[in-house]
Coordinates of C-alpha atoms and ligand atoms in Angstrom, one line a residue:
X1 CA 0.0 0.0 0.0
X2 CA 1.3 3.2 -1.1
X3 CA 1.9 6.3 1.1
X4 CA -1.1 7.9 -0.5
X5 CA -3.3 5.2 0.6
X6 CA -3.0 6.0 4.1
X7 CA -6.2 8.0 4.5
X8 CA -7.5 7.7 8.0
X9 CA -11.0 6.6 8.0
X10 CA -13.6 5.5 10.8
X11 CA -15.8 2.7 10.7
X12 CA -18.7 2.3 12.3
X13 CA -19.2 0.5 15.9
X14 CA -18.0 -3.2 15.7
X15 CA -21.3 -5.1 18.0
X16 CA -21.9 -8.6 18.9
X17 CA -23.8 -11.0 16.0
X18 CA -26.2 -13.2 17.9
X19 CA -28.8 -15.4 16.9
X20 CA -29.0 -13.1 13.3
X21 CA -28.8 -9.9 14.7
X22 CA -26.1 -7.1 15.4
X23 CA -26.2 -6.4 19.0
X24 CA -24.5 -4.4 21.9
X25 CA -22.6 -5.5 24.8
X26 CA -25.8 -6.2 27.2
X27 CA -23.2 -3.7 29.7
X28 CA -23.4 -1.0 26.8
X29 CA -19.6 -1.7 27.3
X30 CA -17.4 -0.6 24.3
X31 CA -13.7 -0.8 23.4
X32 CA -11.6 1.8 21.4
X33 CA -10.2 -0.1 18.2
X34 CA -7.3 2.2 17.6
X35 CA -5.9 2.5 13.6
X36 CA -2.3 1.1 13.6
X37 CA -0.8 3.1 11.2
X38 CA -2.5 6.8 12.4
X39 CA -2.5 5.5 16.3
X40 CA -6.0 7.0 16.4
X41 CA -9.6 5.8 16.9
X42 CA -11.1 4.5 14.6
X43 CA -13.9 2.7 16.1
X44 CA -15.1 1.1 18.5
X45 CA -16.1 -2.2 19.6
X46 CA -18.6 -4.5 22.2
X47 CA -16.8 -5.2 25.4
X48 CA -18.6 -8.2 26.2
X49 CA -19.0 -10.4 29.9
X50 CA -21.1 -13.6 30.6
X51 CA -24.3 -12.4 29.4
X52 CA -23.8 -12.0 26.3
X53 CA -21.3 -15.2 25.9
X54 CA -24.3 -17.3 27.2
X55 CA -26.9 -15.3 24.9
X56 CA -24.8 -16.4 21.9
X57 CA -24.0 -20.0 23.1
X58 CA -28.1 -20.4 23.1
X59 CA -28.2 -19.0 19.8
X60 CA -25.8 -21.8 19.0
X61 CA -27.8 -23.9 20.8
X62 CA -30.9 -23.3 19.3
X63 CA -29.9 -23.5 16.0
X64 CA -28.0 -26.8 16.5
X65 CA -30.7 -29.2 15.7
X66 CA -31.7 -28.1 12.4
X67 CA -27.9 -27.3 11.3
X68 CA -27.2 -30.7 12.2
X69 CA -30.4 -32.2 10.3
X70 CA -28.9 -30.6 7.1
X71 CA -27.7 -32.4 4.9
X72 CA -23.7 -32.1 4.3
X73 CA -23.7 -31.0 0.6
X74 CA -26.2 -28.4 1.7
X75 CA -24.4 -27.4 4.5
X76 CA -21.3 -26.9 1.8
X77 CA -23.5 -25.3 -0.7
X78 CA -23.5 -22.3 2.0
X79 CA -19.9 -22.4 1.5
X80 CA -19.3 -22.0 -2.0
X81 CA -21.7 -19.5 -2.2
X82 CA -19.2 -17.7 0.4
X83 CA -16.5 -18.5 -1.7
X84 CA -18.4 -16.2 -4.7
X85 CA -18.8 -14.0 -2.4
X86 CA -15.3 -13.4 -1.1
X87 CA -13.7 -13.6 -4.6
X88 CA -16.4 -11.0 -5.9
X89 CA -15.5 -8.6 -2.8
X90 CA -11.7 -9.3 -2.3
X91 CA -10.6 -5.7 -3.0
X92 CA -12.7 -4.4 0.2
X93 CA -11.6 -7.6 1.9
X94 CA -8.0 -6.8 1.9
X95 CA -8.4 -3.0 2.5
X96 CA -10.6 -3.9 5.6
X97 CA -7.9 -6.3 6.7
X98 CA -5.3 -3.6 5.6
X99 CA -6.6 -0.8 7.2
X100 CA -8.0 -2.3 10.6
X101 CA -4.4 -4.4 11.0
X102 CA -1.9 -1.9 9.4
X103 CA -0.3 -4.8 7.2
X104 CA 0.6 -4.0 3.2
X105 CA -2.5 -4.0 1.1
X106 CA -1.0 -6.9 -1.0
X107 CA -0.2 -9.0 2.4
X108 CA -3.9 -8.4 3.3
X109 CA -5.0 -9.7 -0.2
X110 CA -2.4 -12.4 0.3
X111 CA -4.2 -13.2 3.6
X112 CA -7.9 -12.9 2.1
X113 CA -6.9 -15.5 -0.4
X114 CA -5.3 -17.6 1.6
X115 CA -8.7 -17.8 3.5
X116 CA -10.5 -18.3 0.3
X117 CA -8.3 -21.6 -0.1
X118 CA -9.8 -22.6 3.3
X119 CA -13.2 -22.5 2.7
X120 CA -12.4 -24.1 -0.5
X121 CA -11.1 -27.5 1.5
X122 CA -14.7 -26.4 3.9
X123 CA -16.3 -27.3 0.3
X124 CA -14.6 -30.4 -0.7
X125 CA -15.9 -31.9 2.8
X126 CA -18.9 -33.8 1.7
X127 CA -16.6 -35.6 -0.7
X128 CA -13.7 -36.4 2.1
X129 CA -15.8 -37.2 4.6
X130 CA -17.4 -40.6 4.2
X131 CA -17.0 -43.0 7.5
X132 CA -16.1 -46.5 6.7
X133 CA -17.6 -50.1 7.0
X134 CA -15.8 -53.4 7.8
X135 CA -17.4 -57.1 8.4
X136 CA -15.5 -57.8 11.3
X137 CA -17.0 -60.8 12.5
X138 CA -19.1 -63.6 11.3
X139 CA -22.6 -61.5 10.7
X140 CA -21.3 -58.6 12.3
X141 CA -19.7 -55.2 10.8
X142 CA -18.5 -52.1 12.4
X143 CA -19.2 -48.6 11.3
X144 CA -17.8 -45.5 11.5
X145 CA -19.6 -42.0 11.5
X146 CA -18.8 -38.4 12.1
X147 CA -20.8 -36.4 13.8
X148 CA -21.0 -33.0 14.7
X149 CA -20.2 -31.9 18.6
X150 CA -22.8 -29.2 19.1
X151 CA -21.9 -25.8 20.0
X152 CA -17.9 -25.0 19.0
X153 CA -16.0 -22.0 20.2
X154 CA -13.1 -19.9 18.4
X155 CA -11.1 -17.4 20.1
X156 CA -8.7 -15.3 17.5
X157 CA -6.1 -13.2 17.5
X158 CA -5.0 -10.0 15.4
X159 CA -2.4 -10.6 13.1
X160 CA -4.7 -12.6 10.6
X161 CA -8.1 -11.6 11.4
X162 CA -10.0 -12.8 8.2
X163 CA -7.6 -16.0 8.0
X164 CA -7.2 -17.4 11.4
X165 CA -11.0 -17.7 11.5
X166 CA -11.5 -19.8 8.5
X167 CA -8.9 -22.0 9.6
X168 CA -11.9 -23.2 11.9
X169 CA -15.2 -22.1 10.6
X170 CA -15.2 -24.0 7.2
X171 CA -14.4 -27.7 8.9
X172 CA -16.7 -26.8 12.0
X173 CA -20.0 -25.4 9.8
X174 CA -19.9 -28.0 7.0
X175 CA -19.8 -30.9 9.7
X176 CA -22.6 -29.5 11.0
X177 CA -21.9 -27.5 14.3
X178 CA -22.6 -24.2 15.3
X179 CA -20.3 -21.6 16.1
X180 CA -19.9 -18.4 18.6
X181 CA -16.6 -16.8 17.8
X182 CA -14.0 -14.1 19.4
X183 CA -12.2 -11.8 17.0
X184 CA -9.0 -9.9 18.2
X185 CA -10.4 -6.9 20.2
X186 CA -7.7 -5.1 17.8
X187 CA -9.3 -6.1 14.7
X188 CA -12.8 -6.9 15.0
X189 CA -14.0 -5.2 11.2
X190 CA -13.3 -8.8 9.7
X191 CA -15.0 -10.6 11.8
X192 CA -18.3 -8.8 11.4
X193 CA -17.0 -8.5 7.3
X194 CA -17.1 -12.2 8.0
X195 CA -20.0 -13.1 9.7
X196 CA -22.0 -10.8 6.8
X197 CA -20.8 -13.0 3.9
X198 CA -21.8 -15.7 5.8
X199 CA -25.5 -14.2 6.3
X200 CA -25.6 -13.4 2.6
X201 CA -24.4 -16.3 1.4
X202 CA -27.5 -18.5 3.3
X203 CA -26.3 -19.4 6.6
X204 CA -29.3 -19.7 9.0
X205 CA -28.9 -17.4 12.1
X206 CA -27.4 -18.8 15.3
X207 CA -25.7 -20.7 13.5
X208 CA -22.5 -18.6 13.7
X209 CA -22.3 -16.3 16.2
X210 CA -19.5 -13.4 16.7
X211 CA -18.7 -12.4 20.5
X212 CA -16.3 -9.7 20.7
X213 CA -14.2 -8.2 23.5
X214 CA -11.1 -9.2 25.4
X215 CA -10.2 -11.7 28.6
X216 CA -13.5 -11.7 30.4
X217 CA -15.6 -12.6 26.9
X218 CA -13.0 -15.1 26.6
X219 CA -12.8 -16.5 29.9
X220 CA -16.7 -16.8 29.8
X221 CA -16.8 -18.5 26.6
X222 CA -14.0 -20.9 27.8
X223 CA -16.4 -21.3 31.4
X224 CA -19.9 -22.3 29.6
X225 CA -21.1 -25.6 29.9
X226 CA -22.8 -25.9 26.8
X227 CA -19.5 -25.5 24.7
X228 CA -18.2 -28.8 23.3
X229 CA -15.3 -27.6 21.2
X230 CA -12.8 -25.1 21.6
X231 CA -9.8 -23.7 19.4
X232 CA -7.6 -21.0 20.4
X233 CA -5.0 -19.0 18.2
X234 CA -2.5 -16.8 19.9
X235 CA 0.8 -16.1 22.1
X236 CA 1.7 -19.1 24.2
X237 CA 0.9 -17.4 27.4
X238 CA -2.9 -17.0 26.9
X239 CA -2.9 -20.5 25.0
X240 CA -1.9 -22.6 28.4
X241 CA -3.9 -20.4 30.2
X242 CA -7.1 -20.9 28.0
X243 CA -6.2 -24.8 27.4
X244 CA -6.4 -25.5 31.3
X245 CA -9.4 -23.4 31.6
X246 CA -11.2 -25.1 28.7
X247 CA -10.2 -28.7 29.7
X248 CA -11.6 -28.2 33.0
X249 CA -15.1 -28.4 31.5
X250 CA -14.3 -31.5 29.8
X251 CA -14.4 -30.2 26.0
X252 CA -12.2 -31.1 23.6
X253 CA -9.6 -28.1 23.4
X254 CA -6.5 -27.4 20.8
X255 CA -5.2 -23.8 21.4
X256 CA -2.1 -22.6 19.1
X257 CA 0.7 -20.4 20.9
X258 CA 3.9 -18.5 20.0
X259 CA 6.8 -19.2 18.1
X260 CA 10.8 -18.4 17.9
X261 CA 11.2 -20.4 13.9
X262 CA 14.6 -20.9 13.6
X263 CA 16.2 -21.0 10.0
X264 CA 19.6 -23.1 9.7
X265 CA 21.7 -21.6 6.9
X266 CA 24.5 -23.8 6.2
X267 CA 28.0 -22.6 3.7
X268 CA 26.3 -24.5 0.8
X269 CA 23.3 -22.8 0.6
X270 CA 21.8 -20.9 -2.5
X271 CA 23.0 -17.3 -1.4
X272 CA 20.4 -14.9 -3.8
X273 CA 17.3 -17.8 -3.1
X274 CA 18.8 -17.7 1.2
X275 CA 18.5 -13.7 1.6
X276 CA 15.7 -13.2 -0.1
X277 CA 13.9 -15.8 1.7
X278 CA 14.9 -14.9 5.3
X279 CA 14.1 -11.2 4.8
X280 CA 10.9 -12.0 3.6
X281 CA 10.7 -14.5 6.3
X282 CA 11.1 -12.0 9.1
X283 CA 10.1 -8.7 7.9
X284 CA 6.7 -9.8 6.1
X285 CA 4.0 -8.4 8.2
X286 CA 6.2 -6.5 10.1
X287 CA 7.0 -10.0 11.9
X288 CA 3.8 -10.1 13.5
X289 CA 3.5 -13.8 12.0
X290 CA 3.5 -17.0 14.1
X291 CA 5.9 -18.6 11.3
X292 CA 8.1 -15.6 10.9
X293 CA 11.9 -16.6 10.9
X294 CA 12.6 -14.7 14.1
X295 CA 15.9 -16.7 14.0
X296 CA 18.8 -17.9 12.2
X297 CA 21.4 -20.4 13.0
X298 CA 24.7 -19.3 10.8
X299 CA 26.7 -22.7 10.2
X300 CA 30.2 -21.6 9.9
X301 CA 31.3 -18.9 7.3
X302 CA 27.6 -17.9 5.6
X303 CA 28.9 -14.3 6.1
X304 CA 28.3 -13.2 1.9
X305 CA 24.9 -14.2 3.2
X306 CA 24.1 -12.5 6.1
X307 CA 25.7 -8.8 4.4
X308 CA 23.0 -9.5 2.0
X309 CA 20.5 -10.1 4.3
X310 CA 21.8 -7.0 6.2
X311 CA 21.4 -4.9 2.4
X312 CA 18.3 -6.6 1.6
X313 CA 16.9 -5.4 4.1
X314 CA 18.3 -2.1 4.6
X315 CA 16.5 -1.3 1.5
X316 CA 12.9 -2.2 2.7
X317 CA 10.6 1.6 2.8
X318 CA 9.0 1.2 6.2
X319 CA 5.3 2.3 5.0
X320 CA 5.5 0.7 1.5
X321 CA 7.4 -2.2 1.7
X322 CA 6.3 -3.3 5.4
X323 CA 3.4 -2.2 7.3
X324 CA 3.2 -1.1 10.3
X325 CA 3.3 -2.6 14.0
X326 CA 0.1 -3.4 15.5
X327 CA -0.2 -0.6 18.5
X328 CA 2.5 1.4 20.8
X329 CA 2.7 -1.4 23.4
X330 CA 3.9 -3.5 20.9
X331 CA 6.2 -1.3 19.9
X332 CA 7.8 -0.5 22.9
X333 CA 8.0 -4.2 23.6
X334 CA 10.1 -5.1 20.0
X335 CA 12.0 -1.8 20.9
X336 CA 13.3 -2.9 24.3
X337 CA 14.4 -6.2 23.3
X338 CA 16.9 -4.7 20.7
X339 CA 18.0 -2.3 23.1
X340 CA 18.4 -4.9 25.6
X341 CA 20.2 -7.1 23.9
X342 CA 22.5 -4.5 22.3
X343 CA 23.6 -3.7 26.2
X344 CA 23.9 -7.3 26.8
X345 CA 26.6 -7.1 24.0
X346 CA 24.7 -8.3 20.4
X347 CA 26.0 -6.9 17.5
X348 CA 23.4 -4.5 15.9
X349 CA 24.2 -5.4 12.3
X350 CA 20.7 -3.3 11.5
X351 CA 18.8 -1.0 13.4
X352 CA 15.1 -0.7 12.7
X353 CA 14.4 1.9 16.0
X354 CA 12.8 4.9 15.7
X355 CA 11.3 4.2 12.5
X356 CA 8.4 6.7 10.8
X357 CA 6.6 7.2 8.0
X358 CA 5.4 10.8 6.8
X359 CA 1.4 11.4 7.1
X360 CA 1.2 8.3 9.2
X361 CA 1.8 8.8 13.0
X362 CA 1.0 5.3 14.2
X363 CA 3.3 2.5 15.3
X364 CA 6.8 1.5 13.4
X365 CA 9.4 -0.7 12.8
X366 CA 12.1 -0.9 10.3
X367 CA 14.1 -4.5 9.8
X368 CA 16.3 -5.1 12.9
X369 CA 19.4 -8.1 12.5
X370 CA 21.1 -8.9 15.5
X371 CA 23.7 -11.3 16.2
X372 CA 23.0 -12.5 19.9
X373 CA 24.1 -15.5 21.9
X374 CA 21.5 -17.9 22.7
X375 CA 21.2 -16.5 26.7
X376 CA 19.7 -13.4 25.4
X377 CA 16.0 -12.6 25.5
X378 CA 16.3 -11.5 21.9
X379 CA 17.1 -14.9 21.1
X380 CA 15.1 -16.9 23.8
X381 CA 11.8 -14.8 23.9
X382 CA 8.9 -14.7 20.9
X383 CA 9.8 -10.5 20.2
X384 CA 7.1 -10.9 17.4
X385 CA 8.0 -7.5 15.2
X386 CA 10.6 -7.5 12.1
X387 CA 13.6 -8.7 14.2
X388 CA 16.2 -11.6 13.1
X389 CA 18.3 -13.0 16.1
X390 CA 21.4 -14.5 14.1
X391 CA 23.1 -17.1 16.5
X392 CA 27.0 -18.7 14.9
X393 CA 28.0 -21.7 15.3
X394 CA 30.7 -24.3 14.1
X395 CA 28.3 -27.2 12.9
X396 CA 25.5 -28.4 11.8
X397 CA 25.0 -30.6 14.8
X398 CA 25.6 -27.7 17.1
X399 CA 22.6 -26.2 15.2
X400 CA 19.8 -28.7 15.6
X401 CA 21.4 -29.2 19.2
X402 CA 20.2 -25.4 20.0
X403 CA 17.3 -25.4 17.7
X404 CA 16.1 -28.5 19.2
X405 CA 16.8 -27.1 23.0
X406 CA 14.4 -24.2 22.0
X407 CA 10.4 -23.7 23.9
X408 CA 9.2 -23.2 21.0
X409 CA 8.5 -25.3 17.9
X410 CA 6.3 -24.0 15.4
X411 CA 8.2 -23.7 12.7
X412 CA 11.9 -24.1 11.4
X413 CA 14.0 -24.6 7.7
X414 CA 17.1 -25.5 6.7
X415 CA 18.8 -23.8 3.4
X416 CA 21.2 -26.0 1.7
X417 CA 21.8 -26.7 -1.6
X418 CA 22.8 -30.6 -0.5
X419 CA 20.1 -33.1 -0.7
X420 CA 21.7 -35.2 2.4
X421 CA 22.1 -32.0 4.4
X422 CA 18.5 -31.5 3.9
X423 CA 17.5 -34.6 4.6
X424 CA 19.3 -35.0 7.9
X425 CA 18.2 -32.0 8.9
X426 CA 14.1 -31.7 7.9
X427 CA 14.2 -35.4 9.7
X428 CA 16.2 -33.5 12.8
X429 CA 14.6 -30.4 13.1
X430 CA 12.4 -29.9 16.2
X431 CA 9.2 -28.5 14.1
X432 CA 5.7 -29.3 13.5
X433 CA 6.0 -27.6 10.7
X434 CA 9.7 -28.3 8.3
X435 CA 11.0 -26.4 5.3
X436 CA 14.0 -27.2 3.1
X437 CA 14.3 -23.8 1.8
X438 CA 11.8 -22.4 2.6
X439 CA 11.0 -19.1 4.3
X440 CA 7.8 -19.9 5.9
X441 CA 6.8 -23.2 5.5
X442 CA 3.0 -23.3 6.2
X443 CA 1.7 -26.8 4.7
X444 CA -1.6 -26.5 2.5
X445 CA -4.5 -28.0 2.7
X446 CA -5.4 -30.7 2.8
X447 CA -2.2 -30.8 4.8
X448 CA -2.8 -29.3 8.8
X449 CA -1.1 -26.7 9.9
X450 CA 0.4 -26.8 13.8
X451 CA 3.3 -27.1 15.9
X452 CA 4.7 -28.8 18.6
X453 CA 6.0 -28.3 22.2
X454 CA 4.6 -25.2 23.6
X455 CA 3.7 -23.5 20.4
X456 CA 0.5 -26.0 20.4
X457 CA -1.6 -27.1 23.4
X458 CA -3.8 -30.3 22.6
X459 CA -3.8 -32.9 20.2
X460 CA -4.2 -33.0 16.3
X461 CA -3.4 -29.9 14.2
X462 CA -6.3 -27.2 13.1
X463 CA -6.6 -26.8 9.4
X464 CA -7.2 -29.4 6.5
X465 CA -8.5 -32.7 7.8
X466 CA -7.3 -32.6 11.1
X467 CA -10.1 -30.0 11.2
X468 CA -12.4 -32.1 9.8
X469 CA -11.4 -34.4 12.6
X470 CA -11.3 -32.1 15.8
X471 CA -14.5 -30.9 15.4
X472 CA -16.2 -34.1 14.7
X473 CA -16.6 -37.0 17.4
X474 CA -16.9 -40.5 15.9
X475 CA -19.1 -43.1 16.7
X476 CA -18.5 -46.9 15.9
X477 CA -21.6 -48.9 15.0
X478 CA -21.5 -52.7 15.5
X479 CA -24.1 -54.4 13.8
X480 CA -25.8 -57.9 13.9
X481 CA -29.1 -59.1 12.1
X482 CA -29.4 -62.3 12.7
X483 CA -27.5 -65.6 14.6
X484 CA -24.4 -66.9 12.2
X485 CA -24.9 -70.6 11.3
X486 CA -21.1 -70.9 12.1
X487 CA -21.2 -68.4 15.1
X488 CA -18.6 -69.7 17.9
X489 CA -18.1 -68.2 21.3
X490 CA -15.7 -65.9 20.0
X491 CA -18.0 -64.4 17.5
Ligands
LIG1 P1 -3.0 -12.8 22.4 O1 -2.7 -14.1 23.0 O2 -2.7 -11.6 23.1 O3 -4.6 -12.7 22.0 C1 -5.3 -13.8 21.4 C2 -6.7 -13.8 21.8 O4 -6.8 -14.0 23.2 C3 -7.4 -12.5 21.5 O5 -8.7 -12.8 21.0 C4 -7.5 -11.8 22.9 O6 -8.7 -11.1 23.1 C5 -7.5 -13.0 23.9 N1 -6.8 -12.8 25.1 C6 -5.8 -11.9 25.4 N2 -5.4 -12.0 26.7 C7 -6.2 -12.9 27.2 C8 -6.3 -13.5 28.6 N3 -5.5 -13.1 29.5 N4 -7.2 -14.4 28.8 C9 -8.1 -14.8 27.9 N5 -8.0 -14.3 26.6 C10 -7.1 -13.4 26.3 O7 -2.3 -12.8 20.9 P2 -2.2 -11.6 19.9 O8 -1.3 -10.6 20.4 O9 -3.6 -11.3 19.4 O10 -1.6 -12.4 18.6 C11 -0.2 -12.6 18.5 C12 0.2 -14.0 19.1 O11 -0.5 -15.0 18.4 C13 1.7 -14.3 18.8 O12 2.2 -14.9 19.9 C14 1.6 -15.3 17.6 O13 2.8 -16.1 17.5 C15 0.4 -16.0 17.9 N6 -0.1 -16.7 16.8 C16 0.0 -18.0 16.7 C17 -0.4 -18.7 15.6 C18 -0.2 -20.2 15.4 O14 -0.8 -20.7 14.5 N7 0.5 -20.8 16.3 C19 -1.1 -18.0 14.5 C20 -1.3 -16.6 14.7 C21 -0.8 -15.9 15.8

């Protein structure tokens, strides 16, 4: 987005979407939404509590029967019809998510489509989703079905407002649940831009239901009874916090944290193909991306590399090339960890502080490359902002030893240009999700995207057909008609 797209513009006052209708907090409680890249107000939205997290759960509630009764390919038909929708409005779509979340209009179209690929897999369901049958004994078979849970619960966070939602609502909808949702208090526009394509593309009310607000919405939601499902997507902290709260009520709970992805660049690798990856890596979205390469393990002399990363992105225009940072807080944060680490003796090899951009007082962030040692929060801590931590070491080994010893484990990549380099290594890295050269390597559907150790709390992975399978419960059928003429006692 050019500097002449900046215009500041209002919206109007984000409410809650229960049971078909646009409501407000039953408090009259609002929060400021504040515009990331003017650091003003530019709406408002519903600060919700308990009432209005159980008034949209009965919604859910109510409309569960009849969802449920509905047959699957109907149940998709409301999903390609989305699909038209989204494609037909994806200019507005991306400025919305451009404007509200301060990222580059072509990362927010990048984004937009990216969720039009998941409700394309939402579509394909009624053709993945048969059950099986086997005759496992004499007269006897087993069946398998999947069936819907009832009333599922999302809880989002900012950086991919339109996205991160559709990671859940195609799988959850077409197999026949019902829905109340939490957008990001900082970017709640998609989520009502959302929940109105839905409307207009067929979707019976109460069937999805948008709850917005902060902790206490959340921590409601993750309280009620009637709620049998619920994912999370966010930092780690509120992810462990939300898990153990969720699985206290018995439903089934996956909740996504943080993420410190480590990139190993070894002497062999492609140096153009390297650079250009890992400043895409960690400056795209201003780094507010769970699979942002936040960190790169140097194996021995990659120094032609890392100048070029250190040019590359030197040349980035804060403004045009990379949006900006989501609010002051934030800010501040990303700011103190450079100067932190610079005191605790890390060589600044870029300095992104203090960035501005004319006509556009919000919140900024040029590229930052460090080279830290491992005991550094700059190395150990999610900074989550357009910062690359560059730790040196001798060996590959010595790599995957630290990469390995890491929290975090979201994502990671090795660049070589050796097939057995890569192969040792994408079989060694500790990752749910591996690259060989790769920047950011987000599997597609119908592939699931997750992680592992504490950048994912629960089992099974959220998109593609894990979906399918986390927000489905199966039941076996065993079946008998009649007595077996050669039935034995083990039959
Ligand atoms: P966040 O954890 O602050 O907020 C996420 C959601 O939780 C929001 O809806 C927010 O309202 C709610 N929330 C915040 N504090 C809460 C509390 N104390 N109790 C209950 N709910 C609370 O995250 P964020 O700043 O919106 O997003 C950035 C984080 O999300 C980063 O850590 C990033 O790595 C992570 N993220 C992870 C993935 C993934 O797939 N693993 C994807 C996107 C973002």
């Amino acid at each position: 987005m050019g500097s002449q797209d900046y215009a500041f513009e209002t919206a109007e006052g984000v409410k809650n979407w229960i049971g078909g209708a646009w409501v407000d907090a039953h408090s009259g409680r609002t929060l400021e939404v504040i515009n990331p890249r003017h650091g003003k107000v530019m709406t408002t939205v519903a600060d919700s509590g308990a009432e209005d997290v159980a008034a949209a759960v009965a919604a859910a509630q109510e409309a569960f029967p009849a969802w449920k009764a509905t047959p699957i390919k109907e149940r998709a038909a409301v999903l390609y019809r989305v699909r038209e929708l989204m494609l037909a409005q994806m200019d507005e779509l991306a400025k919305t998510v451009s404007h509200e979340n301060g990222k580059t209009l072509a990362e927010a179209a990048a984004e937009v489509a990216k969720g039009i690929e998941c409700v394309e897999f939402g579509c394909s369901l009624p053709n993945l989703s048969q059950g099986g049958v086997t005759y496992v004994s004499r007269g006897v078979t087993c069946e398998i079905h999947h069936e819907p849970m009832g009333v599922c619960a999302g809880v989002v966070p900012f950086n991919f407002p339109f996205m991160v939602p559709l990671w859940m609502l195609p799988q959850a909808l077409v197999s026949g649940n019902t829905f109340v949702l939490k957008p990001s208090e900082k970017t709640p526009i998609s989520g009502r831009h959302l929940a109105n394509l839905f409307r207009e593309a067929g979707l019976p009310d109460g069937v999805l239901n948008l709850v917005n607000g902060g902790k206490e919405a959340v921590e409601a939601l993750t309280d009620h009874p009637d709620v049998r499902a619920q994912a999370f997507v966010g930092s780690t902290r509120v992810a462990k916090l939300v898990y153990g709260r969720g699985a206290q009520t018995g439903r089934r709970m996956l909740c996504l944290g943080g993420a410190k992805n480590h990139l190993i660049v070894v002497p062999d690798a492609d140096v153009e193909m390297t650079a250009h990856d890992v400043v895409r890596s960690f400056t795209g979205c201003a780094g507010q991306r769970c699979m942002a390469a936040s960190a790169m393990i140097a194996v021995g002399d990659v120094d032609t590399i890392i100048e070029q990363i250190v040019d590359k992105a030197s040349q980035l225009t804060v403004g045009e090339d990379m949006g900006s940072i989501i609010d002051a807080g934030s800010v501040e944060r990303i700011t103190r960890y450079i100067t932190q680490a610079e005191e605790q003796g890390a060589k600044v090899l870029l300095d992104g502080r203090g960035a501005s951009v004319e006509g556009a007082d919000g919140y900024w962030m040029a590229p930052t490359v460090l080279e830290v040692d491992t005991t550094m929060p700059a190395y150990t801590d999610e900074i989550f902002g357009p910062v690359l931590s560059i730790v040196r070491v001798k060996t590959l080994d010595e790599a995957l030893r630290i990469e390995n010893a890491h929290e975090y484990a979201n994502g990671g990549s090795i660049y070589t240009t050796s097939g057995a380099t890569a192969r040792y290594a994408s079989q060694r890295i500790n990752a749910g999700m591996t690259g060989v050269n790769i920047g950011v390597p987000v599997p597609r559907e119908p592939y699931s995207f997750g992680g592992w150790e504490h950048s994912k709390f629960g089992h099974g992975d959220i998109t593609g057909e894990d979906g399918y399978n986390f927000w489905t419960r199966r039941r076996k059928i065993t079946t008998k008609w009649a007595l077996q003429p050669d039935e034995t006692w083990m039959s």
